[in-house]
Tab-separated table of C-alpha atoms and ligand atoms in Angstrom:
chain	number	residue	atom	x	y	z
U	117	MET	CA	5.467	66.104	28.758
U	118	THR	CA	6.802	63.612	31.260
U	119	ASN	CA	4.239	60.855	31.321
U	120	ARG	CA	3.619	59.951	27.714
U	121	PRO	CA	3.454	56.138	27.413
U	122	ASP	CA	6.563	56.111	25.222
U	123	ASP	CA	8.691	57.612	27.954
U	124	ARG	CA	7.891	55.022	30.576
U	125	GLU	CA	10.359	52.312	31.202
U	126	ASP	CA	7.782	49.778	32.349
U	127	VAL	CA	5.755	49.510	29.146
U	128	ASP	CA	5.187	45.895	28.335
U	129	LEU	CA	6.770	44.892	25.108
U	130	ALA	CA	4.418	42.827	23.039
U	131	VAL	CA	7.135	40.397	22.046
U	132	LYS	CA	6.591	36.747	22.702
U	133	THR	CA	9.600	34.546	23.048
U	134	ARG	CA	9.184	31.377	21.046
U	135	PRO	CA	11.125	28.393	22.359
U	136	LYS	CA	13.243	27.066	19.509
U	137	THR	CA	12.268	23.421	19.305
U	138	GLN	CA	14.568	21.763	16.799
U	139	ARG	CA	12.782	19.443	14.429
U	140	PRO	CA	15.087	16.800	12.962
U	141	PRO	CA	15.521	17.133	9.185
U	142	LEU	CA	13.447	14.808	7.004
U	143	TYR	CA	14.650	12.849	3.994
U	144	LYS	CA	12.821	11.868	0.833
U	145	VAL	CA	13.357	8.306	-0.340
U	146	LEU	CA	13.437	8.250	-4.148
U	147	LEU	CA	12.965	5.324	-6.494
U	148	LEU	CA	14.578	5.464	-9.946
U	149	ASN	CA	13.397	3.908	-13.177
U	150	ASP	CA	15.391	1.419	-15.217
U	151	ASP	CA	14.558	-0.763	-18.217
U	152	PHE	CA	14.988	-4.163	-16.554
U	153	THR	CA	13.436	-4.397	-13.100
U	154	PRO	CA	10.026	-6.091	-13.457
U	155	MET	CA	7.024	-3.932	-12.636
U	156	GLU	CA	5.661	-6.593	-10.248
U	157	PHE	CA	8.902	-6.546	-8.252
U	158	VAL	CA	8.682	-2.754	-7.792
U	159	VAL	CA	5.023	-3.069	-6.755
U	160	HIS	CA	6.016	-5.755	-4.228
U	161	ILE	CA	8.772	-3.514	-2.786
U	162	LEU	CA	6.362	-0.583	-2.425
U	163	GLU	CA	3.768	-2.738	-0.652
U	164	ARG	CA	6.223	-4.454	1.679
U	165	LEU	CA	8.657	-1.674	2.574
U	166	PHE	CA	6.565	1.452	2.095
U	167	SER	CA	3.215	0.186	3.416
U	168	MET	CA	1.286	1.016	0.275
U	169	THR	CA	-1.932	-0.654	-0.832
U	170	HIS	CA	-1.719	-2.627	-4.086
U	171	ALA	CA	-3.466	0.238	-5.929
U	172	GLN	CA	-1.121	2.899	-4.487
U	173	ALA	CA	1.921	0.739	-5.279
U	174	ILE	CA	0.845	0.334	-8.927
U	175	GLU	CA	0.229	4.073	-9.228
U	176	ILE	CA	3.652	5.052	-7.819
U	177	MET	CA	5.459	2.336	-9.813
U	178	LEU	CA	3.840	3.694	-13.019
U	179	THR	CA	4.860	7.259	-12.047
U	180	VAL	CA	8.497	6.134	-11.741
U	181	HIS	CA	8.201	4.165	-14.988
U	182	ARG	CA	6.880	7.223	-16.883
U	183	LYS	CA	8.721	10.083	-15.214
U	184	GLY	CA	11.986	8.384	-14.269
U	185	ILE	CA	11.827	9.077	-10.537
U	186	ALA	CA	9.350	9.505	-7.664
U	187	VAL	CA	9.333	10.085	-3.932
U	188	VAL	CA	8.131	6.913	-2.225
U	189	GLY	CA	8.320	8.122	1.374
U	190	VAL	CA	9.621	10.795	3.755
U	191	TYR	CA	11.423	9.745	6.948
U	192	SER	CA	14.030	10.637	9.557
U	193	HIS	CA	17.641	10.128	8.421
U	194	GLU	CA	17.967	6.742	10.098
U	195	ILE	CA	14.698	5.308	8.800
U	196	ALA	CA	15.357	6.642	5.278
U	197	GLU	CA	18.814	5.020	5.284
U	198	THR	CA	17.314	1.724	6.396
U	199	LYS	CA	14.619	1.835	3.678
U	200	VAL	CA	17.215	2.558	0.966
U	201	ALA	CA	19.428	-0.297	2.211
U	202	GLN	CA	16.443	-2.708	2.303
U	203	VAL	CA	15.374	-1.836	-1.264
U	204	MET	CA	18.944	-2.185	-2.558
U	205	GLU	CA	19.436	-5.521	-0.778
U	206	LEU	CA	16.178	-7.059	-2.080
U	207	ALA	CA	16.995	-5.863	-5.616
U	208	ARG	CA	20.568	-7.173	-5.385
U	209	ARG	CA	19.365	-10.605	-4.225
U	210	GLN	CA	17.101	-10.880	-7.289
U	211	GLN	CA	19.798	-9.324	-9.512
U	212	HIS	CA	17.585	-6.401	-10.514
U	213	PRO	CA	19.317	-3.078	-11.250
U	214	LEU	CA	16.710	-1.102	-9.270
U	215	GLN	CA	18.155	2.050	-7.675
U	216	CYS	CA	16.907	3.851	-4.588
U	217	THR	CA	18.404	6.966	-3.022
U	218	MET	CA	17.624	9.567	-0.378
U	219	GLU	CA	17.731	13.335	-0.378
U	220	LYS	CA	17.263	15.956	2.335
U	221	GLU	CA	13.765	17.439	2.055
I	33	TYC	N1	10.672	0.404	-16.301
I	33	TYC	C1	10.497	-0.926	-15.723
I	33	TYC	C2	9.919	-1.855	-16.773
I	33	TYC	O1	9.416	-1.414	-17.794
I	33	TYC	C3	9.596	-0.870	-14.503
I	33	TYC	C4	10.151	-0.086	-13.363
I	33	TYC	C5	9.337	0.769	-12.655
I	33	TYC	C6	11.495	-0.232	-12.973
I	33	TYC	C7	9.827	1.511	-11.584
I	33	TYC	C8	12.006	0.498	-11.915
I	33	TYC	O2	11.656	2.060	-10.133
I	33	TYC	C9	11.168	1.366	-11.216
I	33	TYC	N2	9.960	-3.143	-16.501
């Protein structure tokens, strides 16, 4: 047999090339619990810096309070770094020991 489809050199290969679009990595911003930072201050931070409603801010603050830690947002590296620095600066100014960190998603 000379003309079986498998022998032909011009058979179209059903392989699609997928352009590799690089998505920048995302970072979780995490808020940590402590025994001294007032609940209202944490709620204020979540409303102001993480665009949460008052109800959402209370819910997330209580999650951190009970569980010790919670993700408060997911951002590009630069935005996450800025958010962490803003939280730490506001806490420092009020002398609250509130801690905020970031972690690659
Ligand atoms: N545990 C604090 C208190 O009882 C409240 C608190 C919540 C502190 C969340 C930090 O990230 C935090 N006053």
